GROMACS .gro file of N, CA, C and O in nm:
model
  324
    1MET      N    1   0.775  -0.885  -1.161
    1MET     CA    2   0.655  -0.895  -1.102
    1MET      C    3   0.571  -0.798  -1.141
    1MET      O    4   0.546  -0.685  -1.181
    2THR      N    5   0.417  -0.869  -1.166
    2THR     CA    6   0.289  -0.775  -1.241
    2THR      C    7   0.243  -0.714  -1.127
    2THR      O    8   0.230  -0.766  -0.992
    3LEU      N    9   0.163  -0.625  -1.121
    3LEU     CA   10   0.048  -0.573  -1.045
    3LEU      C   11  -0.041  -0.672  -1.002
    3LEU      O   12  -0.050  -0.669  -0.862
    4SER      N   13  -0.086  -0.757  -1.081
    4SER     CA   14  -0.173  -0.848  -1.011
    4SER      C   15  -0.125  -0.927  -0.920
    4SER      O   16  -0.170  -0.988  -0.781
    5GLN      N   17   0.024  -0.978  -0.937
    5GLN     CA   18   0.062  -1.068  -0.833
    5GLN      C   19   0.095  -0.978  -0.685
    5GLN      O   20   0.095  -1.018  -0.573
    6LEU      N   21   0.160  -0.842  -0.694
    6LEU     CA   22   0.122  -0.755  -0.612
    6LEU      C   23   0.028  -0.738  -0.518
    6LEU      O   24   0.017  -0.746  -0.384
    7GLN      N   25  -0.075  -0.719  -0.578
    7GLN     CA   26  -0.210  -0.724  -0.519
    7GLN      C   27  -0.272  -0.839  -0.453
    7GLN      O   28  -0.349  -0.815  -0.325
    8GLN      N   29  -0.189  -0.924  -0.438
    8GLN     CA   30  -0.242  -1.056  -0.390
    8GLN      C   31  -0.165  -1.059  -0.231
    8GLN      O   32  -0.190  -1.158  -0.161
    9LYS      N   33  -0.090  -0.952  -0.212
    9LYS     CA   34   0.012  -0.949  -0.118
    9LYS      C   35  -0.040  -0.866  -0.007
    9LYS      O   36  -0.061  -0.777  -0.031
   10GLU      N   37  -0.051  -0.893   0.114
   10GLU     CA   38  -0.079  -0.808   0.242
   10GLU      C   39   0.001  -0.745   0.271
   10GLU      O   40   0.135  -0.752   0.306
   11ILE      N   41  -0.038  -0.583   0.317
   11ILE     CA   42   0.064  -0.472   0.320
   11ILE      C   43   0.084  -0.476   0.509
   11ILE      O   44  -0.052  -0.496   0.546
   12ILE      N   45   0.179  -0.537   0.558
   12ILE     CA   46   0.175  -0.502   0.717
   12ILE      C   47   0.324  -0.387   0.768
   12ILE      O   48   0.414  -0.420   0.683
   13THR      N   49   0.275  -0.380   0.845
   13THR     CA   50   0.385  -0.249   0.899
   13THR      C   51   0.478  -0.305   0.977
   13THR      O   52   0.429  -0.417   1.078
   14ILE      N   53   0.601  -0.302   0.991
   14ILE     CA   54   0.717  -0.339   1.075
   14ILE      C   55   0.693  -0.284   1.221
   14ILE      O   56   0.724  -0.340   1.317
   15ASN      N   57   0.688  -0.175   1.208
   15ASN     CA   58   0.669  -0.084   1.352
   15ASN      C   59   0.604  -0.149   1.431
   15ASN      O   60   0.614  -0.145   1.589
   16ARG      N   61   0.465  -0.192   1.409
   16ARG     CA   62   0.341  -0.198   1.483
   16ARG      C   63   0.253  -0.354   1.456
   16ARG      O   64   0.168  -0.371   1.516
   17GLY      N   65   0.310  -0.394   1.364
   17GLY     CA   66   0.224  -0.533   1.303
   17GLY      C   67   0.112  -0.508   1.246
   17GLY      O   68   0.048  -0.603   1.224
   18GLU      N   69   0.102  -0.396   1.233
   18GLU     CA   70  -0.046  -0.342   1.141
   18GLU      C   71  -0.092  -0.393   1.016
   18GLU      O   72   0.022  -0.367   0.949
   19ARG      N   73  -0.191  -0.445   0.977
   19ARG     CA   74  -0.237  -0.504   0.886
   19ARG      C   75  -0.329  -0.382   0.821
   19ARG      O   76  -0.389  -0.350   0.855
   20LEU      N   77  -0.219  -0.363   0.685
   20LEU     CA   78  -0.330  -0.238   0.621
   20LEU      C   79  -0.394  -0.260   0.491
   20LEU      O   80  -0.529  -0.213   0.488
   21GLY      N   81  -0.368  -0.396   0.441
   21GLY     CA   82  -0.461  -0.437   0.329
   21GLY      C   83  -0.391  -0.469   0.226
   21GLY      O   84  -0.270  -0.530   0.257
   22PHE      N   85  -0.451  -0.448   0.122
   22PHE     CA   86  -0.393  -0.543  -0.008
   22PHE      C   87  -0.381  -0.347  -0.101
   22PHE      O   88  -0.452  -0.269  -0.144
   23ILE      N   89  -0.246  -0.390  -0.194
   23ILE     CA   90  -0.257  -0.271  -0.306
   23ILE      C   91  -0.385  -0.280  -0.394
   23ILE      O   92  -0.431  -0.370  -0.440
   24SER      N   93  -0.420  -0.160  -0.431
   24SER     CA   94  -0.527  -0.120  -0.497
   24SER      C   95  -0.468  -0.093  -0.626
   24SER      O   96  -0.554  -0.080  -0.727
   25ASP      N   97  -0.379  -0.007  -0.612
   25ASP     CA   98  -0.318   0.093  -0.759
   25ASP      C   99  -0.159   0.096  -0.718
   25ASP      O  100  -0.141   0.096  -0.590
   26LEU      N  101  -0.089   0.152  -0.828
   26LEU     CA  102   0.045   0.214  -0.809
   26LEU      C  103   0.023   0.356  -0.871
   26LEU      O  104  -0.026   0.387  -0.973
   27GLU      N  105   0.161   0.429  -0.815
   27GLU     CA  106   0.176   0.557  -0.846
   27GLU      C  107   0.302   0.560  -0.930
   27GLU      O  108   0.407   0.509  -0.854
   28ILE      N  109   0.318   0.561  -1.112
   28ILE     CA  110   0.435   0.549  -1.158
   28ILE      C  111   0.483   0.631  -1.219
   28ILE      O  112   0.410   0.757  -1.285
   29ASP      N  113   0.612   0.685  -1.227
   29ASP     CA  114   0.681   0.818  -1.282
   29ASP      C  115   0.658   0.786  -1.439
   29ASP      O  116   0.738   0.686  -1.494
   30PRO      N  117   0.587   0.866  -1.508
   30PRO     CA  118   0.556   0.856  -1.677
   30PRO      C  119   0.705   0.845  -1.750
   30PRO      O  120   0.718   0.813  -1.807
   31ASP      N  121   0.795   0.938  -1.670
   31ASP     CA  122   0.924   0.964  -1.748
   31ASP      C  123   1.022   0.843  -1.743
   31ASP      O  124   1.073   0.776  -1.835
   32GLU      N  125   1.044   0.791  -1.610
   32GLU     CA  126   1.134   0.682  -1.577
   32GLU      C  127   1.093   0.527  -1.593
   32GLU      O  128   1.144   0.448  -1.594
   33GLY      N  129   0.961   0.546  -1.571
   33GLY     CA  130   0.866   0.404  -1.560
   33GLY      C  131   0.887   0.333  -1.405
   33GLY      O  132   0.890   0.206  -1.414
   34TYR      N  133   0.933   0.404  -1.318
   34TYR     CA  134   0.952   0.327  -1.181
   34TYR      C  135   0.815   0.374  -1.102
   34TYR      O  136   0.757   0.459  -1.111
   35ILE      N  137   0.813   0.279  -1.017
   35ILE     CA  138   0.708   0.284  -0.893
   35ILE      C  139   0.709   0.398  -0.807
   35ILE      O  140   0.855   0.408  -0.725
   36ILE      N  141   0.632   0.489  -0.770
   36ILE     CA  142   0.653   0.592  -0.663
   36ILE      C  143   0.613   0.567  -0.562
   36ILE      O  144   0.702   0.600  -0.449
   37SER      N  145   0.504   0.519  -0.550
   37SER     CA  146   0.423   0.451  -0.435
   37SER      C  147   0.307   0.352  -0.480
   37SER      O  148   0.318   0.316  -0.550
   38ILE      N  149   0.262   0.288  -0.341
   38ILE     CA  150   0.159   0.221  -0.348
   38ILE      C  151   0.049   0.277  -0.314
   38ILE      O  152   0.074   0.348  -0.202
   39ILE      N  153  -0.090   0.245  -0.349
   39ILE     CA  154  -0.198   0.267  -0.294
   39ILE      C  155  -0.241   0.172  -0.282
   39ILE      O  156  -0.315   0.038  -0.294
   40ILE      N  157  -0.346   0.175  -0.129
   40ILE     CA  158  -0.416   0.084  -0.017
   40ILE      C  159  -0.525   0.165  -0.036
   40ILE      O  160  -0.547   0.254   0.049
   41LEU      N  161  -0.664   0.086  -0.039
   41LEU     CA  162  -0.793   0.119   0.011
   41LEU      C  163  -0.841   0.078   0.176
   41LEU      O  164  -0.817  -0.027   0.147
   42LEU      N  165  -0.846   0.152   0.230
   42LEU     CA  166  -0.868   0.115   0.382
   42LEU      C  167  -0.991   0.174   0.390
   42LEU      O  168  -1.082   0.232   0.322
   43ARG      N  169  -1.095   0.050   0.450
   43ARG     CA  170  -1.257   0.041   0.481
   43ARG      C  171  -1.274   0.079   0.612
   43ARG      O  172  -1.214   0.033   0.689
   44GLU      N  173  -1.353   0.152   0.617
   44GLU     CA  174  -1.423   0.193   0.742
   44GLU      C  175  -1.589   0.172   0.759
   44GLU      O  176  -1.627   0.194   0.665
   45GLY      N  177  -1.635   0.099   0.875
   45GLY     CA  178  -1.742   0.069   0.884
   45GLY      C  179  -1.763  -0.083   0.819
   45GLY      O  180  -1.719  -0.132   0.787
   46ALA      N  181  -1.932  -0.078   0.784
   46ALA     CA  182  -1.934  -0.161   0.714
   46ALA      C  183  -1.877  -0.217   0.592
   46ALA      O  184  -1.846  -0.152   0.487
   47PRO      N  185  -1.872  -0.363   0.536
   47PRO     CA  186  -1.803  -0.387   0.395
   47PRO      C  187  -1.835  -0.340   0.317
   47PRO      O  188  -1.798  -0.243   0.198
   48LEU      N  189  -1.981  -0.306   0.274
   48LEU     CA  190  -2.059  -0.284   0.181
   48LEU      C  191  -2.072  -0.132   0.164
   48LEU      O  192  -2.063  -0.079   0.081
   49PHE      N  193  -2.125  -0.077   0.265
   49PHE     CA  194  -2.162   0.062   0.272
   49PHE      C  195  -2.068   0.147   0.342
   49PHE      O  196  -2.094   0.287   0.362
   50GLY      N  197  -1.918   0.118   0.379
   50GLY     CA  198  -1.838   0.205   0.476
   50GLY      C  199  -1.767   0.276   0.380
   50GLY      O  200  -1.753   0.308   0.276
   51LYS      N  201  -1.702   0.416   0.441
   51LYS     CA  202  -1.627   0.492   0.345
   51LYS      C  203  -1.480   0.402   0.336
   51LYS      O  204  -1.437   0.350   0.396
   52HIS      N  205  -1.437   0.459   0.192
   52HIS     CA  206  -1.321   0.444   0.139
   52HIS      C  207  -1.209   0.563   0.198
   52HIS      O  208  -1.258   0.665   0.172
   53GLN      N  209  -1.110   0.483   0.212
   53GLN     CA  210  -1.013   0.626   0.238
   53GLN      C  211  -0.875   0.573   0.156
   53GLN      O  212  -0.820   0.428   0.189
   54GLU      N  213  -0.778   0.627   0.079
   54GLU     CA  214  -0.693   0.589   0.002
   54GLU      C  215  -0.551   0.595   0.107
   54GLU      O  216  -0.557   0.725   0.158
   55VAL      N  217  -0.462   0.558   0.126
   55VAL     CA  218  -0.362   0.539   0.194
   55VAL      C  219  -0.234   0.525   0.077
   55VAL      O  220  -0.209   0.422   0.034
   56ILE      N  221  -0.172   0.653   0.075
   56ILE     CA  222  -0.038   0.628  -0.056
   56ILE      C  223   0.092   0.599   0.071
   56ILE      O  224   0.149   0.687   0.147
   57ILE      N  225   0.123   0.512   0.026
   57ILE     CA  226   0.267   0.463   0.079
   57ILE      C  227   0.383   0.476  -0.028
   57ILE      O  228   0.392   0.431  -0.117
   58PRO      N  229   0.465   0.568   0.002
   58PRO     CA  230   0.617   0.610  -0.097
   58PRO      C  231   0.656   0.473  -0.114
   58PRO      O  232   0.675   0.398  -0.019
   59TRP      N  233   0.730   0.426  -0.208
   59TRP     CA  234   0.827   0.290  -0.253
   59TRP      C  235   0.943   0.295  -0.149
   59TRP      O  236   0.991   0.199  -0.104
   60GLU      N  237   0.989   0.418  -0.099
   60GLU     CA  238   1.101   0.381  -0.009
   60GLU      C  239   1.048   0.377   0.104
   60GLU      O  240   1.187   0.319   0.194
   61GLN      N  241   0.943   0.356   0.202
   61GLN     CA  242   0.907   0.269   0.299
   61GLN      C  243   0.905   0.131   0.285
   61GLN      O  244   0.853   0.069   0.387
   62ILE      N  245   0.905   0.066   0.168
   62ILE     CA  246   0.864  -0.046   0.152
   62ILE      C  247   0.992  -0.130   0.223
   62ILE      O  248   1.113  -0.101   0.136
   63ILE      N  249   1.005  -0.222   0.308
   63ILE     CA  250   1.129  -0.285   0.348
   63ILE      C  251   1.169  -0.410   0.257
   63ILE      O  252   1.288  -0.434   0.227
   64THR      N  253   1.073  -0.489   0.256
   64THR     CA  254   1.061  -0.619   0.168
   64THR      C  255   0.935  -0.666   0.099
   64THR      O  256   0.870  -0.645   0.166
   65ILE      N  257   0.943  -0.721  -0.005
   65ILE     CA  258   0.845  -0.792  -0.044
   65ILE      C  259   0.865  -0.972  -0.044
   65ILE      O  260   0.958  -0.996  -0.131
   66GLY      N  261   0.775  -1.022   0.056
   66GLY     CA  262   0.784  -1.158   0.082
   66GLY      C  263   0.693  -1.224  -0.043
   66GLY      O  264   0.654  -1.198  -0.120
   67GLU      N  265   0.687  -1.376   0.005
   67GLU     CA  266   0.604  -1.449  -0.075
   67GLU      C  267   0.441  -1.404  -0.040
   67GLU      O  268   0.402  -1.404  -0.149
   68ASP      N  269   0.428  -1.382   0.048
   68ASP     CA  270   0.261  -1.323   0.107
   68ASP      C  271   0.271  -1.198   0.131
   68ASP      O  272   0.119  -1.167   0.129
   69VAL      N  273   0.372  -1.138   0.218
   69VAL     CA  274   0.347  -1.008   0.264
   69VAL      C  275   0.456  -0.912   0.197
   69VAL      O  276   0.529  -0.957   0.144
   70ILE      N  277   0.392  -0.761   0.187
   70ILE     CA  278   0.504  -0.667   0.162
   70ILE      C  279   0.503  -0.591   0.318
   70ILE      O  280   0.396  -0.552   0.369
   71LEU      N  281   0.617  -0.599   0.354
   71LEU     CA  282   0.625  -0.523   0.481
   71LEU      C  283   0.694  -0.368   0.492
   71LEU      O  284   0.764  -0.334   0.368
   72VAL      N  285   0.605  -0.282   0.530
   72VAL     CA  286   0.645  -0.172   0.512
   72VAL      C  287   0.681  -0.054   0.630
   72VAL      O  288   0.643  -0.120   0.729
   73LYS      N  289   0.735   0.026   0.634
   73LYS     CA  290   0.769   0.140   0.784
   73LYS      C  291   0.636   0.219   0.776
   73LYS      O  292   0.603   0.225   0.658
   74ASP      N  293   0.583   0.210   0.892
   74ASP     CA  294   0.456   0.310   0.897
   74ASP      C  295   0.478   0.469   0.919
   74ASP      O  296   0.360   0.503   0.979
   75GLU      N  297   0.597   0.509   0.910
   75GLU     CA  298   0.593   0.646   0.969
   75GLU      C  299   0.563   0.757   0.893
   75GLU      O  300   0.511   0.891   0.960
   76LYS      N  301   0.544   0.766   0.729
   76LYS     CA  302   0.512   0.899   0.674
   76LYS      C  303   0.385   0.842   0.571
   76LYS      O  304   0.392   0.845   0.436
   77ARG      N  305   0.274   0.779   0.639
   77ARG     CA  306   0.149   0.787   0.537
   77ARG      C  307   0.075   0.916   0.495
   77ARG      O  308   0.072   0.996   0.547
   78VAL      N  309   0.029   0.898   0.379
   78VAL     CA  310  -0.048   0.994   0.319
   78VAL      C  311  -0.202   0.968   0.328
   78VAL      O  312  -0.201   0.863   0.243
   79TYR      N  313  -0.257   1.025   0.354
   79TYR     CA  314  -0.400   0.977   0.375
   79TYR      C  315  -0.460   1.066   0.245
   79TYR      O  316  -0.461   1.206   0.246
   80ASP      N  317  -0.511   1.038   0.163
   80ASP     CA  318  -0.569   1.105   0.049
   80ASP      C  319  -0.729   1.080   0.076
   80ASP      O  320  -0.793   0.998   0.074
   81LYS      N  321  -0.779   1.211   0.094
   81LYS     CA  322  -0.926   1.227   0.100
   81LYS      C  323  -1.022   1.244  -0.033
   81LYS      O  324  -0.969   1.313  -0.121
   0.00000   0.00000   0.00000
């Protein structure tokens, strides 16, 4: 599966059913080539002028990758400022 295919899937938490958004980037282990985490951009405020915040979700928290959505546990999010 390519990054562009992953970016089309909405990220949803299984614990609360919260819609987080879509993948903006991946963190990849350069030595092994494995995905370490997915990165989501959250917007706060108006769509054009709102603040952006990155949410980093470790790959281990992904429960399943479906046809339209990616389900994740929402217990250990890392907010990058």
